[in-house]
Amino acid sequence: MADEKNELDMAEKQNTVANVLESSGSSSPAEYDDLADPDIGKSDEERLRLDKALVRKIDLWLVPWLSLLYLLSFLDRTNIGNARVAVPVGMERSIHMVGRDYNNALTIFFISYAGAEPLTNILLKRYSPRYFFTAIILLWGAIMTVMGCVSNQSGLLACRWFLGLAEAGLFPGVNYYLSCWYKRQELGFRAALFFSAAALAGSFGGLLAAAISNMNGVGGYEGWRWIFPLIVAVILEGLMTVIVGIFCYWMVFDFPDTARFLTADERLRAQRRLRADNQTRAEEEKISRKYVFQAFKDWKTWLFSLQYMGCLCALYSFSLFLPTIMVGLGYRGNQAQLMSVPPYAVAAAMTVFVGWLADRTKWRGYCNMGVSLLGCIGFAMLIGSKNAHVQYAGTFLGAAGIYPSVPNTLSWASNNIEGSLKRGVIIGIVVGWGNMNGVVSSNIYNRSDSPRYQIGHAIVFSYMFVCLFGGTVATHFMLKRENKLRKAGKRDHWIEGKSNQEIFDLGDRRPDFIYTT
């Protein structure tokens, strides 16, 4: 019922815009007469069947490959936590790290990573997704291969700095890239499948680290070093990424109009279905500073950034320190690595479920509220209980509350921003601002707070409640208010007397654009 009502509301407002445009002698920005209809003469049932087949084909090409890229990315940035607790000699002892050296190694990554992110989607548009993704994947794979050979803190800091620069473009880039292929109500589930790779990386990383630690002494290297690179001919993580990067050039196509894995008719269908969803043609927009200015002036940019602060402080605290938290609960060595696997598995399943649910209901705000409160309960258990079993159960709730909120928040932002370049800039700002809080995550779990780490847990709890839950509530009600005004015709004056291009440039400020709440 909610889907039907939203569709009727949108159709009504689109008719209002079309009438105003007709009276001004302009044509509707939603028209796509320049694209031939490959399905003339086909029934609605046949068109629907062809549309489903097209989406399934795009899914099979894009989602598994992009998920693999993100799995490698997240594994490469967080495996330092596994290297820290590796046995019999961990990274800290091996390269003589003392005091806050470990925290500094985490912090420096996020400074370069978050600082570069707001610009990455502009570079992606400038150089095309194929060249951009291939270049950054090859670069970070090479850096990871070198990281396993560092002999001191300076070398580790340098590797982490450049790794942040290299990886900065993948996550915002892929979220923007997916939004150029799917309708708004299809994006959340695909983004969730993509991001579930982060949770799988946690599970895979723990299992891999436990196995690799047993290679201590092989080739004259301590076991922790094998967590990072490829040494001799055994593919572990570093050069695996390089090899995947080489294949990336042939796997990534820029946008639907250039996708060689689609037939000519399918390319037309892909473009027409996006145009029917009121989405701007990504290939037609030219890079301009006006999109940057629009992004900075849009109130949605900063409310989604507030939410994303809550997402990522919690995410990185959890992923970087879960092995350390396991040690605090009394587990040691490989047992600590293995006990970190089940919470990630639950997180992956929950991420996919919430992505599916939010797409079906369009209740992205309610989904964020629910999972953020679930995560808060988990961290409250970690703070308040001395029982290791209760604390371990809290890590499951924490993971189930953190991971689904990340793709859901970004999908929600993408759903509510029209204009592919403006959307790309805003996603870059939101992700970059959120990742700056990785600096906070890197410095709130300190040895002096061991074994319960209550200060760190309390800070994560505060971020999730104030930023994620509070920001979600504010965004939800502001979007609902704006929809109410648009449906009442109180925004129609925004397009009166404007040319077709001026209306086109309004993007999501057009009165017929109904926000997802």
Short mmCIF file of C-alpha atoms in Angstrom, two decimals:
data_model
loop_
_atom_site.label_atom_id
_atom_site.label_comp_id
_atom_site.label_asym_id
_atom_site.label_seq_id
_atom_site.Cartn_x
_atom_site.Cartn_y
_atom_site.Cartn_z
CA MET A 1 0.00 0.00 0.00
CA ALA A 2 2.83 2.40 0.84
CA ASP A 3 4.44 1.69 -2.55
CA GLU A 4 1.19 2.36 -4.43
CA LYS A 5 0.53 5.62 -2.56
CA ASN A 6 4.05 6.92 -3.22
CA GLU A 7 3.77 6.06 -6.91
CA LEU A 8 0.43 7.84 -7.19
CA ASP A 9 1.81 10.90 -5.39
CA MET A 10 4.82 11.02 -7.69
CA ALA A 11 2.69 10.61 -10.81
CA GLU A 12 0.41 13.42 -9.68
CA LYS A 13 3.29 15.83 -9.10
CA GLN A 14 4.96 14.88 -12.40
CA ASN A 15 1.72 15.77 -14.18
CA THR A 16 1.72 19.13 -12.39
CA VAL A 17 5.26 19.84 -13.57
CA ALA A 18 4.45 18.70 -17.09
CA ASN A 19 1.46 21.06 -17.23
CA VAL A 20 3.54 24.01 -16.11
CA LEU A 21 6.23 23.15 -18.64
CA GLU A 22 3.67 22.79 -21.41
CA SER A 23 2.28 26.23 -20.65
CA SER A 24 5.78 27.70 -20.85
CA GLY A 25 6.55 25.99 -24.14
CA SER A 26 9.16 23.67 -22.68
CA SER A 27 9.34 19.89 -22.63
CA SER A 28 9.40 17.76 -19.52
CA PRO A 29 12.83 16.84 -18.19
CA ALA A 30 11.56 13.31 -17.61
CA GLU A 31 10.96 12.69 -21.33
CA TYR A 32 13.25 10.36 -23.26
CA ASP A 33 12.06 10.64 -26.84
CA ASP A 34 15.69 10.64 -27.98
CA LEU A 35 15.96 6.99 -26.90
CA ALA A 36 14.32 4.43 -29.19
CA ASP A 37 11.87 2.03 -27.55
CA PRO A 38 13.13 -1.51 -28.29
CA ASP A 39 9.87 -3.05 -27.01
CA ILE A 40 7.25 -1.36 -29.21
CA GLY A 41 4.25 -3.65 -29.59
CA LYS A 42 5.01 -5.73 -26.50
CA SER A 43 2.47 -6.15 -23.72
CA ASP A 44 2.98 -4.84 -20.18
CA GLU A 45 3.66 -8.39 -18.99
CA GLU A 46 6.34 -8.89 -21.64
CA ARG A 47 7.94 -5.53 -20.76
CA LEU A 48 7.99 -6.46 -17.07
CA ARG A 49 9.58 -9.82 -17.83
CA LEU A 50 12.27 -8.18 -19.98
CA ASP A 51 12.90 -5.57 -17.26
CA LYS A 52 13.40 -8.25 -14.60
CA ALA A 53 15.76 -10.16 -16.88
CA LEU A 54 17.76 -6.98 -17.49
CA VAL A 55 18.10 -6.20 -13.77
CA ARG A 56 19.13 -9.79 -13.06
CA LYS A 57 21.81 -9.59 -15.76
CA ILE A 58 23.16 -6.29 -14.36
CA ASP A 59 23.13 -7.81 -10.85
CA LEU A 60 25.16 -10.82 -11.90
CA TRP A 61 27.76 -8.67 -13.63
CA LEU A 62 28.14 -5.82 -11.15
CA VAL A 63 27.37 -6.97 -7.62
CA PRO A 64 29.68 -10.01 -7.17
CA TRP A 65 32.64 -8.23 -8.72
CA LEU A 66 32.23 -4.99 -6.76
CA SER A 67 31.65 -6.98 -3.56
CA LEU A 68 34.93 -8.80 -4.11
CA LEU A 69 36.73 -5.48 -4.53
CA TYR A 70 35.29 -4.16 -1.27
CA LEU A 71 36.01 -7.40 0.57
CA LEU A 72 39.68 -7.02 -0.38
CA SER A 73 39.63 -3.32 0.49
CA PHE A 74 38.13 -3.80 3.94
CA LEU A 75 40.32 -6.82 4.61
CA ASP A 76 43.43 -4.86 3.68
CA ARG A 77 42.64 -1.89 5.91
CA THR A 78 41.51 -3.83 9.01
CA ASN A 79 43.83 -6.84 9.06
CA ILE A 80 46.25 -4.77 11.13
CA GLY A 81 44.00 -5.67 14.08
CA ASN A 82 44.56 -9.36 13.42
CA ALA A 83 48.29 -8.83 12.98
CA ARG A 84 48.37 -7.15 16.38
CA VAL A 85 47.16 -10.23 18.28
CA ALA A 86 48.87 -12.87 16.09
CA VAL A 87 50.80 -15.61 17.84
CA PRO A 88 53.47 -16.42 18.85
CA VAL A 89 54.96 -13.01 17.93
CA GLY A 90 52.54 -10.22 17.04
CA MET A 91 53.24 -7.14 14.98
CA GLU A 92 53.77 -4.87 18.01
CA ARG A 93 56.56 -6.96 19.47
CA SER A 94 58.12 -7.67 16.10
CA ILE A 95 58.67 -4.03 15.04
CA HIS A 96 59.02 -2.72 18.62
CA MET A 97 55.80 -0.71 18.82
CA VAL A 98 55.26 0.93 22.20
CA GLY A 99 52.71 3.20 23.88
CA ARG A 100 50.32 4.63 21.29
CA ASP A 101 52.22 3.45 18.23
CA TYR A 102 49.38 1.09 17.24
CA ASN A 103 46.76 3.84 17.59
CA ASN A 104 48.92 6.18 15.51
CA ALA A 105 49.15 3.58 12.76
CA LEU A 106 45.35 3.43 12.68
CA THR A 107 44.90 7.21 12.84
CA ILE A 108 47.18 8.11 9.95
CA PHE A 109 45.20 5.89 7.59
CA PHE A 110 41.98 7.79 8.25
CA ILE A 111 43.55 11.21 7.83
CA SER A 112 44.58 10.51 4.24
CA TYR A 113 41.55 8.31 3.54
CA ALA A 114 38.90 10.79 4.69
CA GLY A 115 40.75 13.81 3.33
CA ALA A 116 40.79 12.41 -0.21
CA GLU A 117 37.23 11.06 -0.35
CA PRO A 118 35.27 14.24 -1.15
CA LEU A 119 37.28 14.61 -4.38
CA THR A 120 37.26 11.00 -5.54
CA ASN A 121 33.88 10.96 -7.30
CA ILE A 122 34.88 14.03 -9.30
CA LEU A 123 38.00 12.13 -10.40
CA LEU A 124 35.88 9.06 -11.17
CA LYS A 125 33.68 11.15 -13.44
CA ARG A 126 36.70 12.84 -15.02
CA TYR A 127 38.65 9.67 -15.82
CA SER A 128 35.73 7.16 -16.05
CA PRO A 129 34.98 4.29 -13.62
CA ARG A 130 37.01 1.75 -15.59
CA TYR A 131 40.32 3.63 -15.42
CA PHE A 132 39.70 5.03 -11.94
CA PHE A 133 38.87 1.74 -10.23
CA THR A 134 41.63 -0.16 -12.00
CA ALA A 135 44.27 2.41 -10.99
CA ILE A 136 43.37 2.60 -7.30
CA ILE A 137 43.08 -1.19 -6.91
CA LEU A 138 46.50 -1.81 -8.43
CA LEU A 139 47.97 0.91 -6.22
CA TRP A 140 46.59 -0.32 -2.91
CA GLY A 141 47.44 -3.94 -3.77
CA ALA A 142 51.06 -2.96 -4.29
CA ILE A 143 51.10 -1.05 -0.98
CA MET A 144 49.65 -4.02 0.90
CA THR A 145 52.29 -6.31 -0.56
CA VAL A 146 55.01 -4.00 0.77
CA MET A 147 53.39 -3.63 4.20
CA GLY A 148 54.30 -7.15 5.28
CA CYS A 149 57.99 -6.31 4.86
CA VAL A 150 58.15 -3.24 7.11
CA SER A 151 60.76 -3.36 9.88
CA ASN A 152 59.88 -0.29 11.94
CA GLN A 153 57.11 2.11 12.91
CA SER A 154 58.08 4.68 10.27
CA GLY A 155 57.65 2.16 7.47
CA LEU A 156 54.28 1.07 8.82
CA LEU A 157 53.05 4.68 9.08
CA ALA A 158 54.12 5.43 5.51
CA CYS A 159 52.31 2.35 4.20
CA ARG A 160 49.14 3.16 6.12
CA TRP A 161 49.16 6.78 4.86
CA PHE A 162 49.43 5.77 1.21
CA LEU A 163 46.97 2.93 1.68
CA GLY A 164 44.41 5.52 2.84
CA LEU A 165 44.96 7.60 -0.29
CA ALA A 166 44.68 4.58 -2.57
CA GLU A 167 41.54 3.13 -1.00
CA ALA A 168 39.71 6.46 -0.60
CA GLY A 169 37.91 6.26 -3.94
CA LEU A 170 36.43 2.79 -3.78
CA PHE A 171 33.53 3.05 -1.33
CA PRO A 172 32.07 6.43 -2.34
CA GLY A 173 32.86 5.61 -5.96
CA VAL A 174 30.97 2.32 -5.94
CA ASN A 175 27.95 3.80 -4.18
CA TYR A 176 27.79 6.57 -6.77
CA TYR A 177 28.44 4.05 -9.58
CA LEU A 178 25.59 1.77 -8.46
CA SER A 179 23.21 4.75 -8.32
CA CYS A 180 23.87 5.27 -12.05
CA TRP A 181 22.66 1.72 -12.86
CA TYR A 182 19.65 1.11 -10.62
CA LYS A 183 16.32 2.73 -9.84
CA ARG A 184 16.01 4.37 -6.45
CA GLN A 185 13.92 1.54 -4.96
CA GLU A 186 16.43 -1.05 -6.20
CA LEU A 187 19.59 0.55 -4.86
CA GLY A 188 19.43 -0.34 -1.16
CA PHE A 189 19.47 -4.10 -1.58
CA ARG A 190 22.40 -3.95 -4.03
CA ALA A 191 24.31 -1.58 -1.77
CA ALA A 192 23.65 -3.94 1.14
CA LEU A 193 24.95 -6.93 -0.83
CA PHE A 194 28.03 -4.90 -1.72
CA PHE A 195 28.65 -3.74 1.85
CA SER A 196 28.00 -7.17 3.35
CA ALA A 197 31.46 -7.90 1.97
CA ALA A 198 32.82 -5.77 4.84
CA ALA A 199 31.27 -8.13 7.38
CA LEU A 200 32.45 -11.13 5.39
CA ALA A 201 35.92 -9.57 5.39
CA GLY A 202 35.80 -9.59 9.19
CA SER A 203 34.88 -13.28 9.25
CA PHE A 204 37.34 -14.19 6.53
CA GLY A 205 40.04 -12.06 8.10
CA GLY A 206 39.73 -13.80 11.46
CA LEU A 207 39.83 -17.27 9.88
CA LEU A 208 42.69 -16.33 7.57
CA ALA A 209 44.68 -14.70 10.36
CA ALA A 210 44.29 -17.75 12.59
CA ALA A 211 45.58 -20.01 9.80
CA ILE A 212 48.37 -17.70 8.69
CA SER A 213 49.65 -17.24 12.23
CA ASN A 214 50.60 -20.91 12.14
CA MET A 215 53.05 -20.09 9.32
CA ASN A 216 55.43 -18.51 11.82
CA GLY A 217 58.99 -19.10 10.65
CA VAL A 218 58.09 -20.06 7.06
CA GLY A 219 60.48 -18.32 4.70
CA GLY A 220 62.17 -16.71 7.70
CA TYR A 221 59.14 -14.45 8.40
CA GLU A 222 57.09 -14.10 11.57
CA GLY A 223 53.51 -15.31 11.23
CA TRP A 224 51.93 -11.82 11.39
CA ARG A 225 53.82 -10.70 8.28
CA TRP A 226 52.04 -13.35 6.24
CA ILE A 227 48.73 -11.61 7.06
CA PHE A 228 49.70 -8.71 4.74
CA PRO A 229 51.62 -9.72 1.59
CA LEU A 230 52.33 -12.39 -0.99
CA ILE A 231 55.75 -13.86 -0.31
CA VAL A 232 57.29 -16.41 -2.69
CA ALA A 233 54.31 -17.85 -4.65
CA VAL A 234 51.54 -18.07 -2.06
CA ILE A 235 48.67 -15.62 -2.69
CA LEU A 236 47.47 -14.22 0.59
CA GLU A 237 46.20 -10.64 0.41
CA GLY A 238 48.52 -8.07 -1.14
CA LEU A 239 49.15 -9.42 -4.62
CA MET A 240 45.73 -11.06 -4.72
CA THR A 241 44.47 -7.48 -4.84
CA VAL A 242 46.93 -6.63 -7.65
CA ILE A 243 45.72 -9.56 -9.74
CA VAL A 244 42.08 -8.59 -9.18
CA GLY A 245 42.97 -5.04 -10.17
CA ILE A 246 44.34 -6.22 -13.51
CA PHE A 247 41.07 -8.01 -14.28
CA CYS A 248 39.11 -4.93 -13.17
CA TYR A 249 39.90 -3.14 -16.44
CA TRP A 250 37.91 -5.71 -18.42
CA MET A 251 35.14 -6.14 -15.86
CA VAL A 252 34.12 -2.52 -15.24
CA PHE A 253 32.04 -0.62 -17.78
CA ASP A 254 31.51 3.08 -17.29
CA PHE A 255 27.72 3.46 -17.50
CA PRO A 256 24.74 1.55 -18.99
CA ASP A 257 25.07 3.21 -22.39
CA THR A 258 28.58 1.75 -22.88
CA ALA A 259 28.12 -1.71 -21.26
CA ARG A 260 29.30 -4.35 -23.71
CA PHE A 261 27.88 -7.16 -21.56
CA LEU A 262 24.42 -5.83 -22.53
CA THR A 263 22.89 -6.10 -25.98
CA ALA A 264 21.96 -2.94 -27.88
CA ASP A 265 18.30 -3.34 -26.90
CA GLU A 266 19.23 -3.93 -23.25
CA ARG A 267 21.34 -0.76 -23.18
CA LEU A 268 18.34 1.20 -24.40
CA ARG A 269 16.08 -0.44 -21.79
CA ALA A 270 18.59 0.33 -19.04
CA GLN A 271 18.71 4.00 -20.00
CA ARG A 272 14.94 4.33 -20.43
CA ARG A 273 14.14 2.76 -17.07
CA LEU A 274 16.50 5.18 -15.29
CA ARG A 275 15.02 8.13 -17.15
CA ALA A 276 11.52 6.96 -16.17
CA ASP A 277 12.71 6.96 -12.55
CA ASN A 278 13.44 10.70 -12.90
CA GLN A 279 17.20 10.16 -12.95
CA THR A 280 19.54 12.43 -14.86
CA ARG A 281 21.69 10.88 -17.54
CA ALA A 282 25.13 10.52 -16.00
CA GLU A 283 26.83 10.62 -19.39
CA GLU A 284 25.28 14.01 -20.25
CA GLU A 285 26.28 15.98 -17.17
CA LYS A 286 29.51 17.91 -17.45
CA ILE A 287 31.82 18.54 -14.52
CA SER A 288 31.08 21.97 -13.07
CA ARG A 289 31.72 23.81 -9.81
CA LYS A 290 28.00 24.51 -9.51
CA TYR A 291 27.40 20.92 -8.38
CA VAL A 292 29.94 21.37 -5.60
CA PHE A 293 28.20 24.57 -4.48
CA GLN A 294 24.80 22.86 -4.64
CA ALA A 295 26.10 20.01 -2.52
CA PHE A 296 27.50 22.27 0.19
CA LYS A 297 24.30 24.36 0.35
CA ASP A 298 21.96 21.36 0.57
CA TRP A 299 20.78 20.71 4.15
CA LYS A 300 20.53 16.99 3.39
CA THR A 301 24.30 16.83 2.93
CA TRP A 302 24.93 17.71 6.56
CA LEU A 303 22.17 15.64 8.11
CA PHE A 304 23.33 12.54 6.23
CA SER A 305 26.90 13.40 7.26
CA LEU A 306 25.75 13.52 10.89
CA GLN A 307 24.19 10.07 10.56
CA TYR A 308 27.29 8.71 8.87
CA MET A 309 29.46 9.92 11.75
CA GLY A 310 27.51 7.53 13.96
CA CYS A 311 27.83 4.72 11.42
CA LEU A 312 31.56 4.89 10.87
CA CYS A 313 32.84 5.66 14.35
CA ALA A 314 31.05 2.48 15.43
CA LEU A 315 32.08 0.51 12.34
CA TYR A 316 35.80 1.17 12.62
CA SER A 317 35.86 0.82 16.39
CA PHE A 318 34.28 -2.58 16.01
CA SER A 319 36.32 -3.85 13.06
CA LEU A 320 39.71 -2.56 14.22
CA PHE A 321 39.41 -3.58 17.85
CA LEU A 322 37.19 -6.69 17.91
CA PRO A 323 40.23 -9.03 18.19
CA THR A 324 41.51 -6.82 21.02
CA ILE A 325 38.06 -6.90 22.66
CA MET A 326 38.13 -10.71 22.41
CA VAL A 327 41.44 -10.71 24.28
CA GLY A 328 39.82 -8.53 26.93
CA LEU A 329 37.08 -11.16 27.30
CA GLY A 330 39.72 -13.75 28.13
CA TYR A 331 40.40 -15.34 24.73
CA ARG A 332 43.96 -15.64 23.50
CA GLY A 333 45.82 -16.07 20.21
CA ASN A 334 43.99 -18.04 17.53
CA GLN A 335 40.97 -18.45 19.81
CA ALA A 336 40.55 -14.66 19.86
CA GLN A 337 40.77 -14.61 16.05
CA LEU A 338 38.18 -17.36 15.66
CA MET A 339 35.75 -15.97 18.24
CA SER A 340 35.56 -12.76 16.19
CA VAL A 341 34.09 -14.64 13.21
CA PRO A 342 30.45 -15.35 14.32
CA PRO A 343 29.47 -11.71 15.05
CA TYR A 344 30.56 -10.76 11.53
CA ALA A 345 28.49 -13.57 10.01
CA VAL A 346 25.39 -12.27 11.81
CA ALA A 347 26.23 -8.74 10.65
CA ALA A 348 26.43 -9.86 7.00
CA ALA A 349 23.03 -11.58 7.15
CA MET A 350 21.43 -8.60 8.91
CA THR A 351 22.89 -6.17 6.35
CA VAL A 352 21.33 -8.03 3.42
CA PHE A 353 17.97 -8.40 5.21
CA VAL A 354 17.72 -4.69 6.07
CA GLY A 355 18.71 -3.75 2.52
CA TRP A 356 15.92 -5.93 1.15
CA LEU A 357 13.38 -4.66 3.69
CA ALA A 358 14.18 -0.99 3.09
CA ASP A 359 13.83 -1.41 -0.68
CA ARG A 360 10.46 -3.14 -0.32
CA THR A 361 8.98 -0.68 2.17
CA LYS A 362 10.94 2.52 1.34
CA TRP A 363 11.17 2.98 5.14
CA ARG A 364 14.89 3.73 5.18
CA GLY A 365 14.52 6.09 8.13
CA TYR A 366 12.64 3.56 10.25
CA CYS A 367 15.21 0.87 9.38
CA ASN A 368 18.04 3.14 10.51
CA MET A 369 16.23 3.91 13.75
CA GLY A 370 15.69 0.22 14.49
CA VAL A 371 19.22 -1.01 13.83
CA SER A 372 20.84 1.94 15.60
CA LEU A 373 18.88 1.18 18.77
CA LEU A 374 19.83 -2.50 18.42
CA GLY A 375 23.50 -1.50 18.27
CA CYS A 376 23.08 0.75 21.30
CA ILE A 377 21.70 -2.21 23.28
CA GLY A 378 24.74 -4.26 22.30
CA PHE A 379 27.22 -1.65 23.46
CA ALA A 380 25.21 -1.07 26.64
CA MET A 381 25.72 -4.77 27.39
CA LEU A 382 29.47 -4.37 26.83
CA ILE A 383 29.55 -1.36 29.15
CA GLY A 384 27.32 -2.62 31.94
CA SER A 385 28.10 -6.30 32.34
CA LYS A 386 31.15 -8.03 33.78
CA ASN A 387 29.96 -11.41 32.49
CA ALA A 388 32.03 -12.46 29.47
CA HIS A 389 29.08 -14.35 27.94
CA VAL A 390 26.83 -11.29 28.14
CA GLN A 391 29.58 -9.13 26.68
CA TYR A 392 30.12 -11.59 23.85
CA ALA A 393 26.36 -11.53 23.12
CA GLY A 394 26.66 -7.74 23.06
CA THR A 395 29.17 -7.95 20.20
CA PHE A 396 26.51 -9.76 18.11
CA LEU A 397 23.93 -7.02 18.72
CA GLY A 398 26.57 -4.34 18.15
CA ALA A 399 27.55 -5.86 14.79
CA ALA A 400 23.90 -6.34 13.77
CA GLY A 401 23.24 -2.67 14.56
CA ILE A 402 26.33 -1.19 12.93
CA TYR A 403 26.76 -2.88 9.56
CA PRO A 404 23.23 -2.51 8.09
CA SER A 405 23.19 1.22 8.86
CA VAL A 406 26.12 1.97 6.53
CA PRO A 407 24.62 0.94 3.15
CA ASN A 408 21.13 1.97 4.24
CA THR A 409 22.29 5.51 5.08
CA LEU A 410 24.14 5.93 1.78
CA SER A 411 21.26 4.44 -0.21
CA TRP A 412 18.91 6.83 1.57
CA ALA A 413 21.14 9.75 0.63
CA SER A 414 21.40 8.58 -2.99
CA ASN A 415 17.61 8.13 -3.21
CA ASN A 416 17.08 11.76 -2.23
CA ILE A 417 19.66 13.50 -4.45
CA GLU A 418 18.89 14.03 -8.12
CA GLY A 419 21.59 14.88 -10.61
CA SER A 420 24.38 12.34 -10.92
CA LEU A 421 27.24 14.80 -10.33
CA LYS A 422 25.61 16.50 -7.36
CA ARG A 423 24.87 13.02 -5.98
CA GLY A 424 28.50 12.02 -6.49
CA VAL A 425 29.79 15.11 -4.68
CA ILE A 426 27.39 14.69 -1.75
CA ILE A 427 28.20 11.00 -1.36
CA GLY A 428 31.89 11.93 -1.34
CA ILE A 429 31.31 14.58 1.36
CA VAL A 430 29.16 12.26 3.49
CA VAL A 431 31.61 9.37 3.27
CA GLY A 432 34.65 11.61 3.81
CA TRP A 433 33.11 13.33 6.83
CA GLY A 434 32.08 9.99 8.27
CA ASN A 435 35.52 8.50 7.79
CA MET A 436 37.15 11.38 9.62
CA ASN A 437 35.64 9.75 12.68
CA GLY A 438 37.92 6.81 12.08
CA VAL A 439 40.48 9.06 13.78
CA VAL A 440 38.24 8.95 16.86
CA SER A 441 37.81 5.18 16.54
CA SER A 442 41.56 4.72 16.39
CA ASN A 443 42.13 6.41 19.72
CA ILE A 444 39.34 5.37 22.10
CA TYR A 445 40.42 1.79 22.90
CA ASN A 446 43.58 2.17 24.98
CA ARG A 447 45.65 -0.37 26.88
CA SER A 448 45.01 1.50 30.12
CA ASP A 449 41.28 0.65 29.82
CA SER A 450 41.88 -3.08 29.41
CA PRO A 451 40.19 -5.52 29.83
CA ARG A 452 36.69 -3.94 29.74
CA TYR A 453 37.37 -0.88 27.56
CA GLN A 454 34.34 0.91 29.01
CA ILE A 455 35.41 4.36 27.79
CA GLY A 456 35.69 3.15 24.21
CA HIS A 457 32.33 1.36 24.37
CA ALA A 458 30.66 4.43 25.90
CA ILE A 459 31.95 6.70 23.13
CA VAL A 460 30.67 4.33 20.45
CA PHE A 461 27.30 4.13 22.24
CA SER A 462 27.09 7.95 22.29
CA TYR A 463 27.92 8.23 18.59
CA MET A 464 25.28 5.67 17.67
CA PHE A 465 22.55 7.24 19.79
CA VAL A 466 23.20 10.94 19.20
CA CYS A 467 24.51 10.96 15.62
CA LEU A 468 23.00 7.90 13.97
CA PHE A 469 19.66 7.62 15.78
CA GLY A 470 19.23 11.36 16.41
CA GLY A 471 20.34 12.32 12.89
CA THR A 472 18.00 9.72 11.39
CA VAL A 473 14.99 11.03 13.32
CA ALA A 474 15.72 14.63 12.25
CA THR A 475 16.23 13.67 8.59
CA HIS A 476 13.11 11.50 8.49
CA PHE A 477 10.76 14.18 9.80
CA MET A 478 12.27 16.97 7.69
CA LEU A 479 11.87 14.88 4.52
CA LYS A 480 8.28 14.00 5.47
CA ARG A 481 7.51 17.69 5.99
CA GLU A 482 8.96 18.60 2.59
CA ASN A 483 6.95 15.85 0.86
CA LYS A 484 3.78 17.14 2.49
CA LEU A 485 4.47 20.65 1.17
CA ARG A 486 5.16 19.35 -2.35
CA LYS A 487 2.01 17.23 -2.45
CA ALA A 488 0.00 20.25 -1.32
CA GLY A 489 1.34 22.27 -4.27
CA LYS A 490 3.26 24.71 -2.09
CA ARG A 491 6.50 24.23 -4.06
CA ASP A 492 5.03 24.55 -7.56
CA HIS A 493 6.08 28.19 -7.79
CA TRP A 494 9.73 27.05 -7.92
CA ILE A 495 9.34 26.10 -11.61
CA GLU A 496 7.08 28.86 -12.84
CA GLY A 497 8.64 30.84 -15.68
CA LYS A 498 11.72 28.64 -15.82
CA SER A 499 13.21 27.13 -18.96
CA ASN A 500 13.63 23.40 -19.49
CA GLN A 501 17.33 23.60 -18.59
CA GLU A 502 16.63 25.59 -15.43
CA ILE A 503 14.11 22.98 -14.31
CA PHE A 504 16.57 20.24 -15.20
CA ASP A 505 19.17 21.94 -12.99
CA LEU A 506 16.82 21.99 -9.99
CA GLY A 507 17.34 18.24 -9.58
CA ASP A 508 15.67 17.00 -6.39
CA ARG A 509 14.28 20.49 -5.76
CA ARG A 510 11.72 19.96 -8.54
CA PRO A 511 8.21 19.78 -7.03
CA ASP A 512 7.59 16.38 -8.66
CA PHE A 513 10.55 14.81 -6.87
CA ILE A 514 9.12 12.91 -3.86
CA TYR A 515 11.66 12.11 -1.16
CA THR A 516 12.20 8.66 0.29
CA THR A 517 11.68 8.83 4.05
#
